[in-house]
Coordinates of C-alpha atoms in Angstrom, one line a residue:
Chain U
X1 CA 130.3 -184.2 -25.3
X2 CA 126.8 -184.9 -26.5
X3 CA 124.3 -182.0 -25.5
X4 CA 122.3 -183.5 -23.1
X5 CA 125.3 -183.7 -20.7
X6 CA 126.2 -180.1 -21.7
X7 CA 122.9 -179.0 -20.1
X8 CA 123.4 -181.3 -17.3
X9 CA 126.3 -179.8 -16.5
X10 CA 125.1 -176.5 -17.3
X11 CA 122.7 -177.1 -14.7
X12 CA 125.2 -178.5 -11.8
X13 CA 126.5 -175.5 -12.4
X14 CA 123.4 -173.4 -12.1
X15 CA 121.1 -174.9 -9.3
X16 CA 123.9 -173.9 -6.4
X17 CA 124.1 -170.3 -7.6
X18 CA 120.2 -170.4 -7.7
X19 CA 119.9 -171.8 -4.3
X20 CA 122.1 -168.9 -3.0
X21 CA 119.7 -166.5 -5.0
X22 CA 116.8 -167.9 -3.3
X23 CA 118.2 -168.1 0.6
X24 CA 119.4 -164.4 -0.2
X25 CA 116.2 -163.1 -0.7
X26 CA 114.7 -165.4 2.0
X27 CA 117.4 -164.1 4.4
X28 CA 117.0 -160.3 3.8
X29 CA 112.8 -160.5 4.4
X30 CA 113.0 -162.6 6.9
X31 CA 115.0 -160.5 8.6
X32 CA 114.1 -157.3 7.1
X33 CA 117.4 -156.5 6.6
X34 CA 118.7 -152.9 6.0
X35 CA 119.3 -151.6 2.0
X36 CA 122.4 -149.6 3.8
X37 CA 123.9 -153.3 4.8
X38 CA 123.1 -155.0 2.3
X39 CA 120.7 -155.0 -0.7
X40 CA 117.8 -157.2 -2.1
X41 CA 117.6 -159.3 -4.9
X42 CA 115.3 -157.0 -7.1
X43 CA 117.2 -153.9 -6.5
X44 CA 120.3 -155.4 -7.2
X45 CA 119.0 -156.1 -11.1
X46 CA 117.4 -152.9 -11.1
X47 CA 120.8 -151.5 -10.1
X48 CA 122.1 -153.8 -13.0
X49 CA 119.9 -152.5 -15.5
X50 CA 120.4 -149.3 -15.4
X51 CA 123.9 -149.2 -15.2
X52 CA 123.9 -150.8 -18.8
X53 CA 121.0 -147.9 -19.7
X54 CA 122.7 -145.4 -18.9
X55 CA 126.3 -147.1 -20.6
X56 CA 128.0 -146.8 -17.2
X57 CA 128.7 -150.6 -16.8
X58 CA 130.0 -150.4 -20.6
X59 CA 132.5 -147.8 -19.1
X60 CA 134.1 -149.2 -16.9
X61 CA 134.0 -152.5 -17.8
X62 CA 136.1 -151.3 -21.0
X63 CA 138.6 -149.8 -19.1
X64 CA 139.3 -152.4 -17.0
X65 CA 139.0 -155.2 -19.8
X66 CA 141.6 -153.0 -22.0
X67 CA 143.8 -152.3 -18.7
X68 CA 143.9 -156.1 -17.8
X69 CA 144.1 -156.7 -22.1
X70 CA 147.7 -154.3 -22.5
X71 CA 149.4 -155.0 -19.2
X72 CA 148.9 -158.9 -20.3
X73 CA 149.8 -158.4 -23.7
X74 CA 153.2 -156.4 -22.8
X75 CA 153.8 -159.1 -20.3
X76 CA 153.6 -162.1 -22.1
X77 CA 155.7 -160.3 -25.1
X78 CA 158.4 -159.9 -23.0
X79 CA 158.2 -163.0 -20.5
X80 CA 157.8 -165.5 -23.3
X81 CA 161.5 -164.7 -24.6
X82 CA 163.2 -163.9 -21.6
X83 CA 161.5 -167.0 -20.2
X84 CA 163.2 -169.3 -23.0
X85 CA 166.0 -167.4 -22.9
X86 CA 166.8 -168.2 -19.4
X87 CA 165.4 -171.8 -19.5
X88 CA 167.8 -173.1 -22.3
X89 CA 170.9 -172.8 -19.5
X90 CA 170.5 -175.3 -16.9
X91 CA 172.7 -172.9 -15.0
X92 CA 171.2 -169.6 -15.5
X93 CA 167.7 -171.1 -14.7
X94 CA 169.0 -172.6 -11.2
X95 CA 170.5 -169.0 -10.4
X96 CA 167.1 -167.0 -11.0
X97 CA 164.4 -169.9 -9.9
X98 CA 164.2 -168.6 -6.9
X99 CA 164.0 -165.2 -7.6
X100 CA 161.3 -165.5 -10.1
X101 CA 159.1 -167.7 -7.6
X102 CA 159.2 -165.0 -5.1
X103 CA 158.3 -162.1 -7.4
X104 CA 155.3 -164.6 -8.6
X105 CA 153.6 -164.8 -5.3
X106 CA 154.2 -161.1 -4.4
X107 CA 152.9 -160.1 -7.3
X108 CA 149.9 -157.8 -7.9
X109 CA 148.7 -155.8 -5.2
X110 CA 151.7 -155.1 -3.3
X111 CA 152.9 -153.0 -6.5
X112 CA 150.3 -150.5 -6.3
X113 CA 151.7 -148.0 -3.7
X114 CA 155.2 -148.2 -5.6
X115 CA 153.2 -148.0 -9.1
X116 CA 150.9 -144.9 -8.0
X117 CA 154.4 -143.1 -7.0
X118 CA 156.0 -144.3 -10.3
X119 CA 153.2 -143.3 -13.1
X120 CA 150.7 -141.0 -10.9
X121 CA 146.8 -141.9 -10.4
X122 CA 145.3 -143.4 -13.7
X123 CA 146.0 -145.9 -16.6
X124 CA 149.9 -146.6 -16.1
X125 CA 149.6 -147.3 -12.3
X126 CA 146.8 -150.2 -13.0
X127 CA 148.7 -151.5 -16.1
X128 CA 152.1 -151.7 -14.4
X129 CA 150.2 -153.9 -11.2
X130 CA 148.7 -156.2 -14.1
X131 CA 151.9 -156.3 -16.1
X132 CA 153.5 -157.1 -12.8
X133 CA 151.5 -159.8 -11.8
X134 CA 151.5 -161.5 -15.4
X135 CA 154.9 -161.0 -16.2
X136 CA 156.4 -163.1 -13.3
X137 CA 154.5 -165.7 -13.3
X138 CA 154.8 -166.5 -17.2
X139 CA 158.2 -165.7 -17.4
X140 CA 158.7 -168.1 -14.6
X141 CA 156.5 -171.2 -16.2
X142 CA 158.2 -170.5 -19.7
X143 CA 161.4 -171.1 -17.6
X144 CA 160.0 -174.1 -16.0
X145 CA 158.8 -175.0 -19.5
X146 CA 162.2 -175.3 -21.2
X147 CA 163.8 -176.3 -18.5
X148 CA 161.8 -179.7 -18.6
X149 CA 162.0 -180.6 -22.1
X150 CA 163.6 -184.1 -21.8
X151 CA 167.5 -183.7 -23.1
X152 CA 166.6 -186.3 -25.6
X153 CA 164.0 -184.0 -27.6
X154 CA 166.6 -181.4 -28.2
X155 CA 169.2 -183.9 -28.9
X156 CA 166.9 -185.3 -31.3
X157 CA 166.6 -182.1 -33.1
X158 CA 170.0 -181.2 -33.1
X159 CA 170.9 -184.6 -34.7
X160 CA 168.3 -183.8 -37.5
X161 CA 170.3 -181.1 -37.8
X162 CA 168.2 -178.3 -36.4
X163 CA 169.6 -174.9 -35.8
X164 CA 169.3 -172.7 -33.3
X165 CA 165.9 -170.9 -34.6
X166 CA 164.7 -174.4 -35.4
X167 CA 165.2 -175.6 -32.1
X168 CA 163.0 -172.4 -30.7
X169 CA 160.2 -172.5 -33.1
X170 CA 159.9 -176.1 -33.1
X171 CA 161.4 -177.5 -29.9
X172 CA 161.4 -175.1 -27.2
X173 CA 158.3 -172.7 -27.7
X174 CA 155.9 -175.9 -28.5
X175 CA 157.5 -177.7 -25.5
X176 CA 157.0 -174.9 -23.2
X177 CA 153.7 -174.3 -24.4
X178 CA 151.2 -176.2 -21.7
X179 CA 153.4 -174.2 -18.9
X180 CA 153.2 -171.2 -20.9
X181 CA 149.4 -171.2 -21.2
X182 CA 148.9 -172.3 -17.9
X183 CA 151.2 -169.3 -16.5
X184 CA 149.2 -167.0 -18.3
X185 CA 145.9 -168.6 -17.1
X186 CA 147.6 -168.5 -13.4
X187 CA 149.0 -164.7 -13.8
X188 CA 145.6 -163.6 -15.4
X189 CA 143.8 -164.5 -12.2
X190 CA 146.5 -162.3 -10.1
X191 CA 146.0 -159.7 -12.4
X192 CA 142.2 -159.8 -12.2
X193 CA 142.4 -159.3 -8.8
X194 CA 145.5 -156.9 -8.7
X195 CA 143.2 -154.6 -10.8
X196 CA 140.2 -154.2 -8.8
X197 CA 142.5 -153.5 -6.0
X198 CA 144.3 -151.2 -8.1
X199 CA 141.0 -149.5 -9.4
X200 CA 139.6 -148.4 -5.7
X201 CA 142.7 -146.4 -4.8
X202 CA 144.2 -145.1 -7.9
X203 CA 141.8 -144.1 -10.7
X204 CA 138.5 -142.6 -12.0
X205 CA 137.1 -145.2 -14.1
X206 CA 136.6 -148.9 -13.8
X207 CA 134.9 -151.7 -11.8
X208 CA 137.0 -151.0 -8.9
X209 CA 136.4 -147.7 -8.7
X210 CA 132.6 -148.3 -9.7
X211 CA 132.4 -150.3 -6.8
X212 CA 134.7 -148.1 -4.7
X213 CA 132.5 -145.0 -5.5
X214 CA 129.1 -146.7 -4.4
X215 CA 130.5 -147.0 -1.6
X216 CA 130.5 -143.3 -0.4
X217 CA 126.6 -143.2 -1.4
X218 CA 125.9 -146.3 0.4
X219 CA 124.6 -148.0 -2.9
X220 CA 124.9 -151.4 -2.1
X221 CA 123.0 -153.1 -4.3
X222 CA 125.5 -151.5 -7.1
X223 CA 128.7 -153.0 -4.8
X224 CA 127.1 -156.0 -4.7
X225 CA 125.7 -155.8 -8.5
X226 CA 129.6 -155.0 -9.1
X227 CA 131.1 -158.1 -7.4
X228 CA 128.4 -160.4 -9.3
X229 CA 130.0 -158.8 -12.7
X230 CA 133.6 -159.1 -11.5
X231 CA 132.9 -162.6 -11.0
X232 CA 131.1 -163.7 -14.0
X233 CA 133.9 -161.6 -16.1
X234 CA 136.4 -163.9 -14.9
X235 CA 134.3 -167.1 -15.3
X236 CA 134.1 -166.4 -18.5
X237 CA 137.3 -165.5 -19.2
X238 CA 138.8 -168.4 -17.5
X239 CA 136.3 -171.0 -18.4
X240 CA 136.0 -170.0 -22.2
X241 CA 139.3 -169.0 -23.3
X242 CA 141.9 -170.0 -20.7
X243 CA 140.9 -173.6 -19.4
X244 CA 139.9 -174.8 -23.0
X245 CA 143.4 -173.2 -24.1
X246 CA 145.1 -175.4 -21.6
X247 CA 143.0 -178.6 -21.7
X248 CA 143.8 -178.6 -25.5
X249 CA 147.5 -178.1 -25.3
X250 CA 148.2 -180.2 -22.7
X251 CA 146.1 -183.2 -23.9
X252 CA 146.3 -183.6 -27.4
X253 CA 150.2 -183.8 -26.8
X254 CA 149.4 -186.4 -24.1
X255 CA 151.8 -184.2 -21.8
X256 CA 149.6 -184.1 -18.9
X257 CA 152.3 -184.0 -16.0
X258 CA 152.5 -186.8 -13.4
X259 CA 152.5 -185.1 -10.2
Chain C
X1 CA 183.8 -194.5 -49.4
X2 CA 182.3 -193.5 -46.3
X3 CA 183.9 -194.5 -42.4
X4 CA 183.4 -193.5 -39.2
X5 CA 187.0 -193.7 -37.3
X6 CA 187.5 -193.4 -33.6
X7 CA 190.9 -192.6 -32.6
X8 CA 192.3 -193.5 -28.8
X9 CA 188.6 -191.9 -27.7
X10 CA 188.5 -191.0 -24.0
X11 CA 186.1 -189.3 -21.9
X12 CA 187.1 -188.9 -18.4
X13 CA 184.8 -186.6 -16.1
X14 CA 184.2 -185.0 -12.5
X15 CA 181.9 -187.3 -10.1
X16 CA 180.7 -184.9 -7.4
X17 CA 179.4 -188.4 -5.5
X18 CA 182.5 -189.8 -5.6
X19 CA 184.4 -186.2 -5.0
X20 CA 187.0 -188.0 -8.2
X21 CA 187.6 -187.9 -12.1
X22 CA 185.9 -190.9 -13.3
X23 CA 187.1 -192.7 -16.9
X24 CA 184.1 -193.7 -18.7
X25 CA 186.1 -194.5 -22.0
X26 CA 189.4 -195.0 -22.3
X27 CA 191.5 -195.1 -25.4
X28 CA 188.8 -196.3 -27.7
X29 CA 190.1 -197.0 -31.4
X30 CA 187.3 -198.6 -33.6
X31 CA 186.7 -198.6 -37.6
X32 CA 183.2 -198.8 -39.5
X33 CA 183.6 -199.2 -43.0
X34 CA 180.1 -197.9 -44.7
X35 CA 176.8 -200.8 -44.8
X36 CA 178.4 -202.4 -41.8
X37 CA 176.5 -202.7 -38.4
X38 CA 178.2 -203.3 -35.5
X39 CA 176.7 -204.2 -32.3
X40 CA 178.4 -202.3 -29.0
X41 CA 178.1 -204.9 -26.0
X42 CA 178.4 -204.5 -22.3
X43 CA 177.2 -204.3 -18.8
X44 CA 176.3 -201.4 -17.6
X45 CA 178.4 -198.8 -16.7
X46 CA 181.1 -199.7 -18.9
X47 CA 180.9 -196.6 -21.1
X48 CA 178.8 -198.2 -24.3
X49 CA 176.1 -195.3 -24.1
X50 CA 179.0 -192.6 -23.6
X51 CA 181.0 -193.6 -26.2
X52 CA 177.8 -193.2 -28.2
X53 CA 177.1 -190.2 -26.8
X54 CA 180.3 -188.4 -27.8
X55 CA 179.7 -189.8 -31.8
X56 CA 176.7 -188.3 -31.8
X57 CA 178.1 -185.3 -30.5
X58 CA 176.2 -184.7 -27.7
X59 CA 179.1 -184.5 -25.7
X60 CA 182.7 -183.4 -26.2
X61 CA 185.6 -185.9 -26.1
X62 CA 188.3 -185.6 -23.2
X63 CA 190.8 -187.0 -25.9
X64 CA 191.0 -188.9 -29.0
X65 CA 189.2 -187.7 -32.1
X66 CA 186.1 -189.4 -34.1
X67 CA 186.3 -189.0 -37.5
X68 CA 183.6 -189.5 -40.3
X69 CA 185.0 -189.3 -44.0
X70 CA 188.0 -187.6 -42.9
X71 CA 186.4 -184.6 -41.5
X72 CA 186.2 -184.4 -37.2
X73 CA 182.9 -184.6 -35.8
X74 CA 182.6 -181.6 -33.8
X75 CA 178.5 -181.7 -32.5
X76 CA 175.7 -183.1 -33.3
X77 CA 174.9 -183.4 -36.8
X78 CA 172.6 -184.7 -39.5
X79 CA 175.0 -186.8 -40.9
X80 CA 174.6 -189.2 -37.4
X81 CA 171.3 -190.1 -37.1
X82 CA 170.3 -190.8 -33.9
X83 CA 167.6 -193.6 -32.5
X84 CA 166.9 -192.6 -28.7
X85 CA 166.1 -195.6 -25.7
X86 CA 163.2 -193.1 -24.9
X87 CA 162.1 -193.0 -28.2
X88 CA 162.2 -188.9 -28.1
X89 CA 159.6 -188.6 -30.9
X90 CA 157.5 -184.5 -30.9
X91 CA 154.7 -185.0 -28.6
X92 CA 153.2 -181.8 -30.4
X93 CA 154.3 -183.2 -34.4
X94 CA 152.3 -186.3 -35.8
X95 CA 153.8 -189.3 -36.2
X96 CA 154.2 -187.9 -40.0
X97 CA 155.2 -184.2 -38.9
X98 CA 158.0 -186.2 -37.1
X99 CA 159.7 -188.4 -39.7
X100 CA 159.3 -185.6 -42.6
X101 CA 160.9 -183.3 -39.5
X102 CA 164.7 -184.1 -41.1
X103 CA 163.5 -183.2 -44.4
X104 CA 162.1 -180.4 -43.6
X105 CA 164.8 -178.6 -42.1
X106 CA 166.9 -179.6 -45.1
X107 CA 164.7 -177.2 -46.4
X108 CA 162.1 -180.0 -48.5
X109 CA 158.7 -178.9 -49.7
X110 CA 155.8 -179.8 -47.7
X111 CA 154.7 -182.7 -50.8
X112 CA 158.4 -183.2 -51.0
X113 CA 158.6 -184.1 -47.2
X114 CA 155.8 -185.7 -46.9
X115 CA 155.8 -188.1 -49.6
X116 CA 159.5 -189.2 -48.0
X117 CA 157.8 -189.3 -44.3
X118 CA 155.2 -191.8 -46.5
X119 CA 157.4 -193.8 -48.1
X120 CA 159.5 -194.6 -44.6
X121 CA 156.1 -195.2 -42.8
X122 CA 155.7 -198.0 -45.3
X123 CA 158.9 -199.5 -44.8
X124 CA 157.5 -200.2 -40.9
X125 CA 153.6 -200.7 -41.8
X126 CA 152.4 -197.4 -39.8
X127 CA 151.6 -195.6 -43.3
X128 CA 147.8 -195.7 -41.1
X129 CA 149.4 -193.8 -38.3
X130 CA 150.7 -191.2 -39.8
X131 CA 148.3 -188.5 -38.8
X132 CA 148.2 -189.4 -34.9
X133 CA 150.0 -188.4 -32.3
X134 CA 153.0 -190.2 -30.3
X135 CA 151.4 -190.7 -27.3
X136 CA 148.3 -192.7 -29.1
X137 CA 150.9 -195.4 -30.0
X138 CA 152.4 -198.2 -28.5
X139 CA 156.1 -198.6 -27.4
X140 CA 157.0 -200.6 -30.2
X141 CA 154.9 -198.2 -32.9
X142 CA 157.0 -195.0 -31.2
X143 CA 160.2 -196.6 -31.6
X144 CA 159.2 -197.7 -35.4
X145 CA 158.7 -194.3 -36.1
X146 CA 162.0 -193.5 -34.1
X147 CA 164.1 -195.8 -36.4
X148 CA 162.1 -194.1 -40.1
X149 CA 162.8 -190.6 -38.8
X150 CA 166.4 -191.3 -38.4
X151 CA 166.7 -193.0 -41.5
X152 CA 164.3 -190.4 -43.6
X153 CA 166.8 -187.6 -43.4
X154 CA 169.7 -190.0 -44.9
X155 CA 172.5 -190.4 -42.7
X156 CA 175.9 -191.5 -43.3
X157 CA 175.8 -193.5 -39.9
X158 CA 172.8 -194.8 -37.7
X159 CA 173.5 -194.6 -34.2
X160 CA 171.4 -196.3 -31.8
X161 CA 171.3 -196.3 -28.2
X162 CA 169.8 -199.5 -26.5
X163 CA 166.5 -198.8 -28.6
X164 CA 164.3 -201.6 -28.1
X165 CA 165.1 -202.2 -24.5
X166 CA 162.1 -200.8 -22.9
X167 CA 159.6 -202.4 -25.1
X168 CA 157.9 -205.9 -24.1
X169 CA 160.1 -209.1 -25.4
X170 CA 157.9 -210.3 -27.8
X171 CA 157.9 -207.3 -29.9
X172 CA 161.6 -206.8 -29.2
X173 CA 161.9 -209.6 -31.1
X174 CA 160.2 -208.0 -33.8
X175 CA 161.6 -205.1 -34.0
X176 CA 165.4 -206.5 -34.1
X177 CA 163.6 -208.8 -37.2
X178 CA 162.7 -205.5 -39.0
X179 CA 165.7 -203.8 -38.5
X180 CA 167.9 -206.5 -40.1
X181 CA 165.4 -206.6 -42.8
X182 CA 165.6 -202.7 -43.3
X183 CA 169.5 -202.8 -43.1
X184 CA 169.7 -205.5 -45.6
X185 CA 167.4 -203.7 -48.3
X186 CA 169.2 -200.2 -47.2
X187 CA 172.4 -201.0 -45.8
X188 CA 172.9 -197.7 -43.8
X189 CA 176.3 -198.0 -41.5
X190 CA 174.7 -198.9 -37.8
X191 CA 176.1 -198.8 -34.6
X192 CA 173.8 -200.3 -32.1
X193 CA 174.5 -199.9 -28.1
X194 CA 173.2 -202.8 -26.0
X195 CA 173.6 -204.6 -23.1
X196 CA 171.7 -207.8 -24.4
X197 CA 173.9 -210.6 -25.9
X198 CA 171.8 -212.3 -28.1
X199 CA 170.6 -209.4 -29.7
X200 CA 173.9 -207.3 -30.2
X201 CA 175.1 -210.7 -32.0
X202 CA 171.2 -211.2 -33.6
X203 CA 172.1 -208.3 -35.7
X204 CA 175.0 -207.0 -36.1
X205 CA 178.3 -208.3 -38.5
X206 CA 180.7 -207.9 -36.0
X207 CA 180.1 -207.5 -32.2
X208 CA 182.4 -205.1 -29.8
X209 CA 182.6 -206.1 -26.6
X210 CA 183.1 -203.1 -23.8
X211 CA 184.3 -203.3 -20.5
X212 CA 185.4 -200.3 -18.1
X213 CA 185.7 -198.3 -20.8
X214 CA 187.7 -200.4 -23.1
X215 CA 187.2 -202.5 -25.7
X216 CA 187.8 -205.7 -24.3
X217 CA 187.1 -207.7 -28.1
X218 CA 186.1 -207.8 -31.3
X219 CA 183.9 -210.8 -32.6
X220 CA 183.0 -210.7 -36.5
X221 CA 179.5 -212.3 -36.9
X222 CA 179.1 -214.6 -40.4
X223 CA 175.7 -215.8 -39.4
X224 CA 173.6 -216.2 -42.8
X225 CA 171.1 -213.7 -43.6
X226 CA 168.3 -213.0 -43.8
X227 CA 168.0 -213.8 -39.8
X228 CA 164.9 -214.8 -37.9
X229 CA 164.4 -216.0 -34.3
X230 CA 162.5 -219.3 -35.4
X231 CA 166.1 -220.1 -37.1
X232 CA 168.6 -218.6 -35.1
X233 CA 167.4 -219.8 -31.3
X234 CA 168.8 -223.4 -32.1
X235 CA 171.3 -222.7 -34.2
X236 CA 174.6 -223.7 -33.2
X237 CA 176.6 -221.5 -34.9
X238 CA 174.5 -218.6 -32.7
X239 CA 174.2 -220.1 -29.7
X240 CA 178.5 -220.3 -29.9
X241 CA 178.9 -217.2 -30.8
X242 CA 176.4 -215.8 -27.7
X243 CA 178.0 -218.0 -25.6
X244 CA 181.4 -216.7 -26.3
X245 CA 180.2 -213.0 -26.1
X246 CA 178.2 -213.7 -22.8
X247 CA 181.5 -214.7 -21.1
X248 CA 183.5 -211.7 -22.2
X249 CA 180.5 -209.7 -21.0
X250 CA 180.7 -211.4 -17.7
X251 CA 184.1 -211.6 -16.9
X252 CA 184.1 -208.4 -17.8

């Protein structure tokens, strides 16, 4: 893309976010609306700045990026190989499809009453909801993945005379691969909720919890200022690392899926 | 010398539509001396891309036994190369990741590999293809590359399963040109499943004609070589010899 359209789009992105901006501020002195319901603009990036001053946004920011960071790294560890492993047997993969899709939509927040009881109030509770809501899901799509490897790919291996490590490294993991990534892109986005969630009932420390705790001082320009952070977090997270991820595996290999 | 001998091959299996054991091949006893190539012929259904299917080792026999240079084939194997109808080339491996794929597992160097991969490209005039992907290629270029990576890891029989029958006519043609041109400079030992006439007897030395899962006849081919479409689609000799084949086929 040359980078002329890069700005354009850049700005298609922008100029409905700005418009909301502008009919916020409209709205709230129009209608002289109440700091205790809901904040202003200004005091929203005052609330902003100072929370980076005085390193609380670095805080809890951390410990929910290295929450979200572990419980996705264990997941994907353990979902990528069991994932394969169950995909490779037409029959095993029939027996647990259904299983799998039901623990992928239940997923994330319903695990935190049964994680606080489990590992207590803190970092294993949050961790277990995002290992949750990433490990189903991948192990599901890696499932999915090498289930659908046409027949004739591995039988093309095999009579090249492939063996059975081959046929993972080469066949099954890359074949997999666009489900795998887009699993992780889809469980990530459970587990970015799941841990918000998570953070406003069972910890200390967090954006949850930041946003939890304003909320017993009735500081709602830092709620507000807190949602605007969760959000961009996840935009860039999904639009610089996941999406690209995906566009480039699926593409390149020409394996974009007819629906 | 090297031959591939079937012996009273039979593959019988459950239909769940049909609620019955179904025989796709039944008794099949068939020799191929090494450097021959010999065309499979029949309508669908009768068992050609089974019979295949169980030399390749892709699926067991229900009875019989396939032997290549004494030894029972037992799986699939390197030794039966395999060209696919759906071509089956790595989405995620270049066209030359693909070819030097046999070679590499045979445990080649990278220059080793590649430099074979090369030399096969050449063979089929996509030495210019070599670092794009599958999918940037037409049918016929896929199936090109299909045939080289086959024949780059070297193996003692060529199996091909109705490989040019989803690419346009005209450059059907011109792949069934190429491969008798490749198989006269190389002579591997072919077997080639089709259900077209004119091609199975285009190419081959001797033509096998299958029907319910028997072999109905065998029709040895002397046609000069090289062959070419400009001299073969008037001459008499071929258009007796497809004739004669058609009619098995049809009765069949």
């Amino acid at each position: 893309m040359p980078r002329s359209s890069h700005l354009w789009a850049a700005l298609k992105f922008i100029a409905p976010l700005a418009l909301l901006l502008l009919l916020w501020e409209l709205l709230i002195r129009t209608f002289g609306v109440s700091p205790r319901v809901f904040p202003d603009v200004e005091s929203v990036a005052r609330a902003g700045f100072e929370s980076i001053q005085d390193g609380s946004l670095l805080r809890h920011t951390g410990a929910s990026l290295w929450r979200v960071a572990v419980g996705t790294v264990l997941a994907i560890l353990i979902s990528i190989p069991l994932g394969v492993a169950m995909g490779v047997s037409p029959a095993v993969s029939n027996f647990l499809t259904p299983l799998f899709r039901f623990f992928s939509v239940l997923a994330g927040i319903a695990w935190i009453p049964i994680a606080t009881l489990w590992f207590g109030y803190g970092f294993g509770a949050i961790t277990f909801v995002i290992f949750n809501a990433v490990f189903f899901v991948v192990t599901y799509n890696t499932l999915l993945g090498v289930a659908s490897i046409p027949l004739p790919l591995r039988h093309a291996a095999a009579s090249l005379g492939a063996s059975k490590w081959t046929m993972l490294t080469e066949v099954l993991l890359p074949g997999a691969l666009p489900n795998i990534v887009t699993g992780i892109r889809t469980g990530l986005g459970f587990a970015w909720r799941g841990l918000i969630a998570a953070e406003m009932i069972a910890t200390n420390v967090g954006l949850g919890y930041m946003l939890f705790l304003a909320r017993d001082f009735y500081r709602t320009e830092v709620i507000v200022f807190g949602m605007v952070v969760i959000g961009i977090l996840w935009l860039l997270l999904d639009r610089l690392l996941l999406a690209p991820l995906e566009r480039a595996t699926i593409e390149r290999w020409g394996m974009v899926r007819k629906a | 010398m090297k031959r591939l001998v079937l012996k009273d091959l039979s593959k019988t299996y459950f239909d769940p539509y049909a609620g019955a054991h179904v025989t796709a091949v039944q008794e099949v006893s068939l020799e191929v001396k090494q450097g021959e190539f010999v065309s499979v012929v029949g309508p669908s259904g009768c068992g050609k891309t089974t019979l295949l299917n169980m030399i390749a080792g892709f699926i067991p026999a229900s009875g019989g036994e396939i032997l290549l240079d004494e030894r029972a084939v037992d799986g699939p194997g390197p030794e039966r190369g395999v060209v696919f109808q759906s071509f089956a080339l790595f989405p995620w491996k270049t066209v030359l990741e693909n070819v030097a794929f046999g070679p590499k597992i045979r445990g080649l160097s990278r220059t080793e590999r590649e430099k074979i991969a090369r030399e096969y490209l050449d063979l089929v005039g996509l030495a210019n293809v070599a670092e794009r992907y599958p999918n940037e290629l037409s049918g016929g270029m896929q199936q090109r590359v299909g045939v080289v990576r086959a024949l780059a890891n070297n193996p003692d029989v060529l199996l091909m399963d109705e490989p040019f029958a989803s690419v346009d006519a005209q450059t059907r043609m011109t792949l069934q040109e190429e491969l008798t041109r490749i198989w006269q400079e190389r002579r591997p030992t072919i077997i080639f499943i089709t259900h077209d006439v004119g091609e199975a007897v285009f190419l081959a030395n001797r033509v096998v004609v299958l029907s319910k899962g028997r072999i109905l006849k065998e029709i040895e081919v002397t046609l000069p070589r090289p062959r070419a479409w400009d001299l073969l689609t008037e001459d008499a000799a071929f258009k007796a010899l497809s004739g004669q084949v058609l009619q098995l086929v049809r009765s069949a």
